Tab-separated table of C-alpha atoms in Angstrom:
chain	number	residue	atom	x	y	z
A	1	MET	CA	0.000	0.000	0.000
A	2	ALA	CA	1.286	3.497	-0.839
A	3	GLU	CA	2.523	5.585	2.099
A	4	ARG	CA	-0.032	8.198	3.136
A	5	ASP	CA	0.718	11.916	3.227
A	6	ASP	CA	1.331	13.831	6.474
A	7	PRO	CA	-1.683	15.052	8.518
A	8	GLU	CA	-1.297	18.678	7.385
A	9	THR	CA	-1.389	17.711	3.675
A	10	ILE	CA	-4.371	15.413	4.200
A	11	GLY	CA	-6.155	18.161	6.163
A	12	ARG	CA	-5.695	20.673	3.338
A	13	ARG	CA	-6.938	18.080	0.824
A	14	VAL	CA	-10.082	17.358	2.915
A	15	GLN	CA	-10.797	21.076	3.216
A	16	GLN	CA	-10.336	21.658	-0.542
A	17	LEU	CA	-12.608	18.744	-1.485
A	18	ARG	CA	-15.223	19.862	1.036
A	19	HIS	CA	-15.245	23.379	-0.410
A	20	GLU	CA	-15.466	22.040	-3.979
A	21	ARG	CA	-18.574	20.092	-2.976
A	22	GLY	CA	-20.155	22.995	-1.085
A	23	MET	CA	-20.313	21.058	2.195
A	24	THR	CA	-20.133	22.415	5.741
A	25	GLN	CA	-17.943	20.803	8.386
A	26	LYS	CA	-21.109	19.573	10.067
A	27	GLN	CA	-22.377	17.900	6.888
A	28	LEU	CA	-19.014	16.206	6.367
A	29	ALA	CA	-18.804	15.051	9.975
A	30	GLU	CA	-22.277	13.513	10.285
A	31	PRO	CA	-23.235	11.056	11.587
A	32	ALA	CA	-20.058	9.643	13.140
A	33	TYR	CA	-17.950	12.723	13.983
A	34	THR	CA	-18.296	16.310	15.191
A	35	PRO	CA	-17.637	19.576	13.299
A	36	ALA	CA	-14.900	20.325	15.864
A	37	TYR	CA	-13.074	17.094	14.891
A	38	ILE	CA	-13.263	18.047	11.189
A	39	SER	CA	-11.891	21.517	12.007
A	40	THR	CA	-8.984	19.983	13.936
A	41	LEU	CA	-8.316	17.497	11.122
A	42	GLU	CA	-8.379	20.170	8.413
A	43	SER	CA	-5.852	22.256	10.329
A	44	GLY	CA	-3.465	19.259	10.445
A	45	ARG	CA	-3.459	19.034	14.255
A	46	VAL	CA	-4.649	15.418	14.412
A	47	ARG	CA	-3.567	12.222	12.635
A	48	PRO	CA	-6.842	10.674	11.428
A	49	SER	CA	-7.415	6.921	11.713
A	50	ASP	CA	-8.121	4.738	8.689
A	51	GLU	CA	-11.709	4.463	9.887
A	52	ALA	CA	-12.116	8.251	9.960
A	53	LEU	CA	-10.498	8.637	6.523
A	54	ARG	CA	-12.763	5.978	4.994
A	55	HIS	CA	-15.784	7.860	6.401
A	56	LEU	CA	-14.529	11.151	4.907
A	57	ALA	CA	-13.701	9.546	1.547
A	58	GLU	CA	-17.222	8.121	1.309
A	59	ARG	CA	-18.823	11.470	2.236
A	60	LEU	CA	-16.614	13.342	-0.265
A	61	GLY	CA	-17.129	10.763	-3.039
A	62	VAL	CA	-13.463	9.890	-3.575
A	63	ALA	CA	-11.392	6.729	-3.118
A	64	PHE	CA	-9.573	6.129	0.175
A	65	GLU	CA	-6.189	6.067	-1.642
A	66	GLU	CA	-6.868	9.345	-3.420
A	67	LEU	CA	-7.753	11.032	-0.136
A	68	THR	CA	-4.658	9.741	1.700
A	69	THR	CA	-2.062	10.120	-1.110
A	70	GLY	CA	-3.542	12.606	-3.555
A	71	ARG	CA	-3.246	10.098	-6.380
A	72	PRO	CA	-6.211	9.439	-8.644
A	73	THR	CA	-7.834	6.041	-8.201
A	74	HIS	CA	-6.052	3.224	-10.008
A	75	LEU	CA	-3.300	5.604	-11.176
A	76	ALA	CA	-0.442	3.134	-10.583
A	77	THR	CA	-2.240	0.355	-12.477
A	78	ALA	CA	-3.064	2.701	-15.346
A	79	LEU	CA	0.589	3.763	-15.542
A	80	ARG	CA	1.727	0.127	-15.568
A	81	LEU	CA	-0.658	-0.538	-18.440
A	82	ARG	CA	0.930	2.299	-20.400
A	83	LEU	CA	4.407	1.044	-19.466
A	84	THR	CA	3.663	-2.301	-21.124
A	85	ASP	CA	2.458	-0.357	-24.184
A	86	ALA	CA	5.818	1.450	-24.280
A	87	GLN	CA	7.685	-1.850	-23.810
A	88	ARG	CA	5.758	-3.291	-26.742
A	89	THR	CA	6.652	-0.263	-28.882
A	90	LEU	CA	10.348	-0.643	-28.027
A	91	ALA	CA	10.219	-4.408	-28.652
A	92	THR	CA	8.972	-3.757	-32.192
A	93	GLY	CA	11.947	-1.472	-32.849
A	94	GLU	CA	10.262	1.947	-32.658
A	95	ALA	CA	12.750	3.392	-30.176
A	96	GLU	CA	11.975	7.080	-30.804
A	97	VAL	CA	8.222	6.567	-30.375
A	98	ALA	CA	8.804	4.461	-27.250
A	99	ALA	CA	11.040	7.204	-25.800
A	100	GLU	CA	8.185	9.727	-26.121
A	101	GLN	CA	5.873	7.316	-24.294
A	102	TYR	CA	8.414	6.733	-21.522
A	103	ARG	CA	9.045	10.479	-21.065
A	104	ALA	CA	5.338	11.132	-20.526
A	105	LEU	CA	5.144	8.223	-18.066
A	106	LEU	CA	8.203	9.441	-16.175
A	107	ALA	CA	6.670	12.883	-15.718
A	108	GLU	CA	3.454	11.408	-14.295
A	109	ALA	CA	5.263	8.947	-12.028
A	110	GLU	CA	7.425	11.767	-10.624
A	111	THR	CA	4.400	14.034	-10.095
A	112	HIS	CA	2.637	11.367	-8.030
A	113	GLY	CA	5.713	9.951	-6.256
A	114	LEU	CA	5.450	6.419	-7.741
A	115	ASP	CA	9.040	5.162	-7.422
A	116	ALA	CA	8.626	1.731	-9.027
A	117	GLU	CA	6.898	3.178	-12.095
A	118	ARG	CA	9.474	5.986	-12.234
A	119	ALA	CA	12.291	3.400	-12.271
A	120	ALA	CA	10.565	1.412	-15.022
A	121	ALA	CA	10.184	4.530	-17.171
A	122	LEU	CA	13.849	5.467	-16.650
A	123	LEU	CA	14.924	1.942	-17.559
A	124	GLY	CA	12.835	2.145	-20.728
A	125	LEU	CA	14.376	5.507	-21.622
A	126	GLY	CA	17.829	4.017	-21.107
A	127	GLU	CA	17.048	1.121	-23.461
A	128	CYS	CA	15.665	3.545	-26.066
A	129	ALA	CA	18.800	5.683	-25.888
A	130	MET	CA	20.990	2.580	-26.305
A	131	GLU	CA	18.988	1.445	-29.339
A	132	LEU	CA	19.474	4.927	-30.812
A	133	GLY	CA	23.204	4.888	-30.007
A	134	ASP	CA	23.163	7.720	-27.431
A	135	LEU	CA	25.319	5.970	-24.831
A	136	ALA	CA	25.857	8.877	-22.432
A	137	THR	CA	22.135	9.631	-22.146
A	138	GLY	CA	21.348	5.923	-21.765
A	139	ARG	CA	23.857	5.609	-18.934
A	140	ARG	CA	22.345	8.581	-17.069
A	141	HIS	CA	18.883	7.026	-17.288
A	142	PHE	CA	20.183	3.666	-15.999
A	143	GLU	CA	21.956	5.373	-13.083
A	144	ARG	CA	18.760	7.210	-12.112
A	145	ALA	CA	16.786	3.938	-12.339
A	146	GLU	CA	19.297	2.305	-9.961
A	147	GLU	CA	18.871	5.185	-7.518
A	148	CYS	CA	15.081	4.681	-7.550
A	149	LEU	CA	15.568	0.974	-6.805
A	150	ALA	CA	18.298	1.378	-4.181
A	151	ASP	CA	16.244	-0.434	-1.528
A	152	ALA	CA	14.853	-3.123	-3.878
A	153	PRO	CA	16.221	-6.720	-4.100
A	154	LEU	CA	19.185	-7.163	-6.436
A	155	PRO	CA	17.253	-8.984	-9.231
A	156	SER	CA	15.044	-5.892	-9.558
A	157	ARG	CA	18.146	-3.763	-10.130
A	158	VAL	CA	19.834	-6.110	-12.624
A	159	PRO	CA	18.339	-4.622	-15.841
A	160	ALA	CA	19.568	-1.149	-14.856
A	161	LEU	CA	22.995	-2.465	-13.786
A	162	ARG	CA	23.291	-4.423	-17.021
A	163	GLY	CA	22.303	-1.356	-19.061
A	164	ARG	CA	24.974	0.726	-17.377
A	165	ALA	CA	27.608	-1.980	-17.978
A	166	VAL	CA	26.720	-2.269	-21.673
A	167	SER	CA	26.903	1.512	-22.085
A	168	HIS	CA	30.467	1.450	-20.687
A	169	TYR	CA	31.360	-1.499	-22.932
A	170	LEU	CA	30.069	0.170	-26.100
A	171	ALA	CA	31.979	3.321	-25.149
A	172	GLY	CA	35.174	1.227	-25.086
A	173	GLU	CA	35.515	0.925	-21.275
A	174	LEU	CA	35.942	-2.848	-21.347
A	175	ARG	CA	37.414	-3.600	-17.944
A	176	TYR	CA	34.860	-1.547	-16.048
A	177	ALA	CA	32.009	-3.206	-17.950
A	178	CYS	CA	33.383	-6.632	-16.967
A	179	TYR	CA	33.734	-5.528	-13.356
A	180	LEU	CA	30.090	-4.382	-13.163
A	181	LEU	CA	28.730	-7.574	-14.748
A	182	GLU	CA	30.952	-9.992	-12.808
A	183	SER	CA	30.428	-8.364	-9.417
A	184	THR	CA	26.651	-8.517	-9.928
A	185	LEU	CA	26.833	-12.168	-11.048
A	186	ASP	CA	28.919	-13.002	-7.994
A	187	GLU	CA	26.474	-11.330	-5.641
A	188	LEU	CA	23.507	-13.144	-7.217
A	189	ASN	CA	25.106	-16.593	-7.247
A	190	ARG	CA	26.816	-16.438	-3.851
A	191	SER	CA	23.759	-15.074	-2.052
A	192	GLY	CA	21.391	-17.665	-3.534
A	193	LEU	CA	19.387	-15.119	-5.565
A	194	HIS	CA	19.133	-17.486	-8.530
A	195	ASP	CA	16.851	-15.464	-10.784
A	196	PRO	CA	17.187	-17.135	-14.249
A	197	ASP	CA	16.251	-14.040	-16.271
A	198	SER	CA	18.727	-11.870	-14.369
A	199	LEU	CA	21.511	-14.429	-14.744
A	200	LEU	CA	20.828	-14.886	-18.461
A	201	LEU	CA	20.874	-11.125	-19.031
A	202	LEU	CA	24.215	-10.725	-17.247
A	203	TYR	CA	26.003	-13.733	-18.773
A	204	ALA	CA	24.915	-12.850	-22.317
A	205	SER	CA	25.955	-9.224	-21.827
A	206	ALA	CA	29.428	-10.275	-20.621
A	207	ILE	CA	30.268	-12.090	-23.869
A	208	GLY	CA	31.156	-8.971	-25.862
A	209	PRO	CA	33.580	-7.384	-23.376
A	210	TYR	CA	35.166	-10.783	-22.664
A	211	MET	CA	35.828	-11.304	-26.371
A	212	ASP	CA	37.284	-7.850	-26.894
A	213	MET	CA	39.612	-8.326	-23.918
A	214	GLY	CA	40.854	-11.657	-25.218
A	215	ALA	CA	39.186	-13.693	-22.438
A	216	HIS	CA	37.818	-16.224	-24.939
A	217	VAL	CA	37.419	-19.147	-22.527
A	218	ARG	CA	35.389	-17.024	-20.158
A	219	ALA	CA	33.268	-15.738	-23.070
A	220	ALA	CA	32.524	-19.288	-24.206
A	221	GLN	CA	31.517	-20.290	-20.664
A	222	ALA	CA	29.218	-17.251	-20.374
A	223	ALA	CA	27.521	-18.162	-23.669
A	224	GLU	CA	27.044	-21.748	-22.480
A	225	PHE	CA	25.424	-20.567	-19.222
A	226	ALA	CA	23.202	-18.059	-21.039
A	227	LEU	CA	21.858	-20.628	-23.490
A	228	ALA	CA	21.215	-23.101	-20.673
A	229	LEU	CA	19.253	-20.465	-18.729
A	230	ALA	CA	17.243	-19.150	-21.698
A	231	PRO	CA	13.490	-19.387	-21.087
A	232	GLN	CA	11.611	-21.461	-23.621
A	233	VAL	CA	8.795	-19.312	-24.984
A	234	GLY	CA	6.846	-19.792	-28.184
A	235	ASP	CA	5.622	-16.350	-29.238
A	236	PRO	CA	6.058	-13.994	-26.271
A	237	ALA	CA	4.718	-10.990	-28.205
A	238	LEU	CA	1.406	-12.749	-28.846
A	239	VAL	CA	1.009	-13.833	-25.216
A	240	ALA	CA	1.982	-10.370	-23.983
A	241	ARG	CA	-0.664	-8.734	-26.194
A	242	MET	CA	-3.244	-11.112	-24.737
A	243	HIS	CA	-2.280	-10.167	-21.168
A	244	ARG	CA	-2.449	-6.442	-22.002
A	245	SER	CA	-5.958	-6.846	-23.446
A	246	VAL	CA	-7.101	-8.835	-20.422
A	247	ALA	CA	-5.658	-6.193	-18.083
A	248	ARG	CA	-7.631	-3.445	-19.808
A	249	THR	CA	-10.860	-5.413	-19.363
A	250	LEU	CA	-10.145	-6.167	-15.716
A	251	LEU	CA	-9.261	-2.551	-14.997
A	252	ALA	CA	-12.523	-1.361	-16.570
A	253	GLU	CA	-14.365	-3.737	-14.226
A	254	GLY	CA	-12.516	-2.389	-11.190
A	255	ARG	CA	-10.578	-5.641	-10.625
A	256	VAL	CA	-7.297	-3.842	-10.002
A	257	ALA	CA	-5.286	-6.641	-8.363
A	258	GLU	CA	-6.072	-9.049	-11.204
A	259	ALA	CA	-5.252	-6.364	-13.791
A	260	ASP	CA	-1.900	-5.780	-12.075
A	261	ALA	CA	-1.123	-9.510	-12.179
A	262	SER	CA	-1.921	-9.662	-15.904
A	263	LEU	CA	0.225	-6.598	-16.587
A	264	ALA	CA	3.125	-8.145	-14.663
A	265	LYS	CA	2.977	-11.175	-16.987
A	266	ALA	CA	2.903	-8.930	-20.061
A	267	ALA	CA	5.865	-6.897	-18.806
A	268	GLU	CA	7.889	-10.063	-18.155
A	269	LEU	CA	7.212	-11.323	-21.681
A	270	TYR	CA	8.304	-8.016	-23.188
A	271	ARG	CA	11.466	-8.307	-21.108
A	272	GLN	CA	12.038	-11.703	-22.696
A	273	LEU	CA	11.755	-10.029	-26.091
A	274	GLN	CA	14.691	-7.881	-24.992
A	275	ILE	CA	16.444	-11.113	-24.037
A	276	ARG	CA	16.124	-12.089	-27.711
A	277	THR	CA	18.862	-9.528	-28.328
A	278	GLU	CA	20.989	-11.246	-25.692
A	279	LEU	CA	20.398	-14.660	-27.270
A	280	ALA	CA	21.567	-13.188	-30.565
A	281	ASN	CA	24.830	-12.485	-28.739
A	282	CYS	CA	25.155	-16.211	-28.074
A	283	HIS	CA	24.830	-17.037	-31.785
A	284	TRP	CA	27.363	-14.283	-32.374
A	285	MET	CA	29.728	-15.970	-29.909
A	286	ARG	CA	29.324	-19.364	-31.601
A	287	GLY	CA	30.045	-17.774	-34.963
A	288	TYR	CA	33.229	-16.278	-33.591
A	289	LEU	CA	34.369	-19.619	-32.169
A	290	TYR	CA	33.659	-21.459	-35.434
A	291	ALA	CA	35.589	-18.774	-37.320
A	292	GLN	CA	38.565	-19.154	-34.982
A	293	ASN	CA	38.434	-22.908	-35.518
A	294	GLY	CA	38.419	-22.540	-39.308
A	295	GLU	CA	34.811	-23.788	-39.681
A	296	LEU	CA	33.889	-20.858	-41.886
A	297	GLU	CA	30.595	-22.110	-43.299
A	298	ARG	CA	29.213	-22.825	-39.810
A	299	ALA	CA	30.577	-19.467	-38.643
A	300	GLU	CA	28.786	-17.653	-41.469
A	301	ASN	CA	25.501	-19.399	-40.640
A	302	GLU	CA	25.686	-18.510	-36.927
A	303	LEU	CA	26.614	-14.890	-37.641
A	304	ARG	CA	23.808	-14.539	-40.175
A	305	ASP	CA	21.377	-15.937	-37.550
A	306	ALA	CA	22.608	-13.357	-35.042
A	307	LEU	CA	22.360	-10.580	-37.615
A	308	ALA	CA	18.797	-11.581	-38.543
A	309	MET	CA	17.700	-11.580	-34.869
A	310	LEU	CA	19.267	-8.183	-34.252
A	311	SER	CA	17.961	-6.638	-37.470
A	312	GLU	CA	14.479	-7.837	-36.522
A	313	LYS	CA	14.936	-5.880	-33.278
A	314	ARG	CA	16.338	-2.948	-35.297
A	315	ALA	CA	19.328	-2.940	-32.956
A	316	ALA	CA	21.535	-0.965	-35.363
A	317	LEU	CA	24.676	-0.756	-33.242
A	318	TYR	CA	24.763	-4.461	-32.351
A	319	SER	CA	23.874	-5.410	-35.935
A	320	SER	CA	26.839	-3.377	-37.187
A	321	GLN	CA	29.203	-5.169	-34.818
A	322	VAL	CA	28.048	-8.612	-35.990
A	323	ALA	CA	28.285	-7.462	-39.599
A	324	VAL	CA	31.997	-6.678	-39.088
A	325	GLU	CA	32.668	-10.243	-37.933
A	326	LEU	CA	30.557	-11.657	-40.761
A	327	ALA	CA	32.618	-9.572	-43.209
A	328	ASP	CA	35.794	-11.143	-41.817
A	329	VAL	CA	34.372	-14.632	-42.461
A	330	LEU	CA	33.315	-13.634	-45.992
A	331	HIS	CA	36.822	-12.307	-46.688
A	332	ARG	CA	38.372	-15.540	-45.470
A	333	ARG	CA	35.992	-17.455	-47.736
A	334	GLY	CA	37.329	-15.532	-50.752
A	335	ARG	CA	34.426	-13.050	-51.010
A	336	SER	CA	36.410	-9.869	-50.321
A	337	LYS	CA	34.273	-7.584	-52.486
A	338	GLU	CA	31.132	-8.650	-50.628
A	339	ALA	CA	32.963	-8.170	-47.304
A	340	ALA	CA	34.142	-4.645	-48.217
A	341	GLU	CA	30.631	-3.601	-49.311
A	342	LEU	CA	29.220	-4.853	-45.993
A	343	LEU	CA	31.867	-2.964	-44.007
A	344	HIS	CA	31.291	0.327	-45.811
A	345	ARG	CA	27.545	-0.011	-45.168
A	346	VAL	CA	27.937	-0.367	-41.403
A	347	LEU	CA	30.866	1.942	-40.620
A	348	GLY	CA	28.472	4.877	-40.303
A	349	ASP	CA	26.898	3.210	-37.254
A	350	LEU	CA	30.268	2.795	-35.503
A	351	SER	CA	32.682	5.330	-34.024
A	352	SER	CA	35.137	5.925	-31.178
A	353	GLU	CA	32.144	6.539	-28.886
A	354	ARG	CA	29.930	3.771	-30.280
A	355	GLY	CA	31.492	0.332	-30.769
A	356	ALA	CA	35.126	1.481	-30.909
A	357	VAL	CA	36.598	-2.029	-31.036
A	358	HIS	CA	34.411	-3.145	-33.938
A	359	SER	CA	34.942	0.150	-35.747
A	360	ALA	CA	38.682	-0.555	-35.498
A	361	ALA	CA	38.112	-4.130	-36.699
A	362	ALA	CA	36.251	-2.805	-39.744
A	363	HIS	CA	39.134	-0.471	-40.642
A	364	ARG	CA	41.660	-3.260	-40.025
A	365	LEU	CA	39.843	-5.606	-42.409
A	366	LEU	CA	39.420	-2.880	-45.033
A	367	GLY	CA	43.159	-2.305	-44.718
A	368	ILE	CA	43.883	-5.986	-45.367
A	369	ILE	CA	41.522	-6.016	-48.355
A	370	ALA	CA	43.222	-2.855	-49.712
A	371	GLU	CA	46.640	-4.482	-49.288
A	372	ASP	CA	45.461	-7.528	-51.196
A	373	ALA	CA	44.421	-5.139	-53.987
A	374	ARG	CA	47.893	-3.472	-53.782
A	375	ASP	CA	46.405	-0.149	-52.652
A	376	THR	CA	48.999	0.515	-49.941
A	377	GLU	CA	47.971	4.144	-49.365
A	378	ALA	CA	44.370	3.165	-48.527
A	379	ALA	CA	45.603	0.227	-46.433
A	380	GLU	CA	47.868	2.454	-44.326
A	381	GLU	CA	45.051	4.980	-43.812
A	382	HIS	CA	42.717	2.242	-42.522
A	383	TYR	CA	45.404	0.768	-40.219
A	384	VAL	CA	46.201	4.173	-38.676
A	385	ARG	CA	42.494	4.902	-38.043
A	386	ALA	CA	42.104	1.459	-36.452
A	387	LEU	CA	45.162	2.083	-34.264
A	388	SER	CA	43.769	5.306	-32.796
A	389	LEU	CA	40.432	3.616	-32.026
A	390	LEU	CA	42.071	0.653	-30.269
A	391	GLU	CA	44.410	2.816	-28.210
A	392	ARG	CA	41.388	4.651	-26.806
A	393	ALA	CA	39.568	1.391	-25.982
A	394	GLY	CA	42.627	-0.336	-24.477
A	395	ALA	CA	42.114	-3.580	-26.456
A	396	ALA	CA	45.710	-4.731	-26.011
A	397	GLY	CA	45.674	-7.981	-27.985
A	398	ASP	CA	44.086	-6.328	-31.018
A	399	LEU	CA	46.534	-3.419	-30.777
A	400	ALA	CA	49.533	-5.761	-30.882
A	401	ASP	CA	48.193	-7.525	-33.972
A	402	LEU	CA	47.440	-4.247	-35.739
A	403	CYS	CA	50.910	-2.875	-35.011
A	404	ARG	CA	52.349	-5.995	-36.678
A	405	LEU	CA	50.195	-5.430	-39.780
A	406	LEU	CA	51.139	-1.749	-39.943
A	407	GLY	CA	54.819	-2.538	-39.348
A	408	ASP	CA	54.838	-5.120	-42.153
A	409	LEU	CA	53.234	-2.616	-44.536
A	410	LEU	CA	55.726	0.129	-43.635
A	411	ARG	CA	58.664	-2.278	-44.028
A	412	ARG	CA	57.475	-3.431	-47.462
A	413	THR	CA	57.237	0.190	-48.606
A	414	GLY	CA	60.805	0.922	-47.459
A	415	ARG	CA	60.082	2.873	-44.248
A	416	VAL	CA	62.164	0.720	-41.927
A	417	GLU	CA	62.449	3.131	-38.966
A	418	ALA	CA	58.687	3.731	-38.928
A	419	ALA	CA	58.138	-0.030	-39.155
A	420	LEU	CA	60.418	-0.598	-36.132
A	421	ASP	CA	58.437	1.986	-34.148
A	422	ALA	CA	55.185	0.176	-34.985
A	423	TYR	CA	56.670	-3.193	-33.933
A	424	ARG	CA	57.942	-1.735	-30.635
A	425	THR	CA	54.515	-0.254	-29.914
A	426	GLY	CA	52.922	-3.641	-30.574
A	427	LEU	CA	55.341	-5.456	-28.279
A	428	GLY	CA	54.635	-2.941	-25.525
A	429	HIS	CA	50.920	-3.629	-25.732
A	430	ARG	CA	51.427	-7.388	-25.915
A	431	THR	CA	53.454	-7.400	-22.681
A	432	ALA	CA	51.450	-4.782	-20.774
A	433	PRO	CA	50.617	-6.315	-17.360
A	434	GLY	CA	47.010	-7.082	-16.577
A	435	THR	CA	45.564	-6.227	-19.970
A	436	THR	CA	43.404	-9.352	-20.183
A	437	THR	CA	43.614	-10.572	-16.603
A	438	LEU	CA	40.181	-10.256	-15.064
A	439	GLY	CA	40.740	-12.040	-11.772
A	440	PRO	CA	38.724	-15.101	-10.667
A	441	ALA	CA	35.680	-16.011	-12.750
A	442	PRO	CA	32.307	-15.210	-11.122
A	443	ALA	CA	30.527	-17.948	-9.185
A	444	GLN	CA	28.590	-20.383	-11.365
A	445	PRO	CA	24.764	-20.593	-11.451
A	446	PRO	CA	23.025	-23.757	-10.220
A	447	LEU	CA	22.200	-25.232	-13.631
């Protein structure tokens, strides 16, 4: 039950409602109370009992909750209904439209002091910003959602924590992203808070930063856990729509508790639609592993599956990252022209602030393709752009490899001193202490 306002606020509200209805204190008090009691209550000098407030609410023709909190009847349930509408909009890929819905909901939740609904709206705004590639704004929304949920159980805070971690990862802050995800996983698993959806979300989100840091074994283990935890749902969007429709009917009939229960089911199913993006990450991971193992046809199939799932979600940034790895597989399969066309199409969605590591990978591969075509000037330009992106992100293993490629190119074109500088830089990154050491792996879930 919502916390009631202080006696002075309730007193002013009773007086205002009484005046609006043209009632005297005597008329409001009868038959159970005296005009003197109403006068004392309206001045805020007495804390009224629930019994007295129910009497006043009935006489004034308002709901008990509205009298004690100032919130219109069924406001929280109505807001939750609109939150599931916004979740549905985001799930279908309309991030800008969903953001408008969430902003309106946030304003109402803040006006009426509804913390849980405020947190949900902030979380939705964070997801919208991430879909649109605005990482800094997304992170601020996730941080505010965490603040709203500071006293809630950890599983309730996981989506906001995960959002914040992914925003750091996409901005190139790999180690901090891993720290956030692993510390949350540890707390969940060690404290017995085995919430499958929360665990799946965290393990799947850890795959990307693990891969970019060179922690391939840990990435493979995270993908295995995520797939094992994945809920088996047929068509969550269809079931969620059904629950939303039922909730509207129940709310119209005044069956608020049942409407809330139906909305909770709809919201959970829309959250699983978001998990579809995370499951795409697992196909992405498998594609990477097959590519590393030389199984290029299987790698291409897995990466195309991941790309299809992400494109269906209109997750442009993630789609671009998968496309870079698919282009690498296509190049290795002898389809360099197709690979280059794919890379040029997606580079606009990547930058130093949005997917720095994959932006560098795209330039690296374009450099290799240019070298194969004997266009050394274009190759060097791509390698240098990739180098600046990787230095910012701190992806040490990739930096060392790129320095070798650049050094080889400079040596072949007769610039020996410059080549030696590139090789030295690469060796420095290869031997830098702690670049891929993440400490102990997080505790395992009870699968």
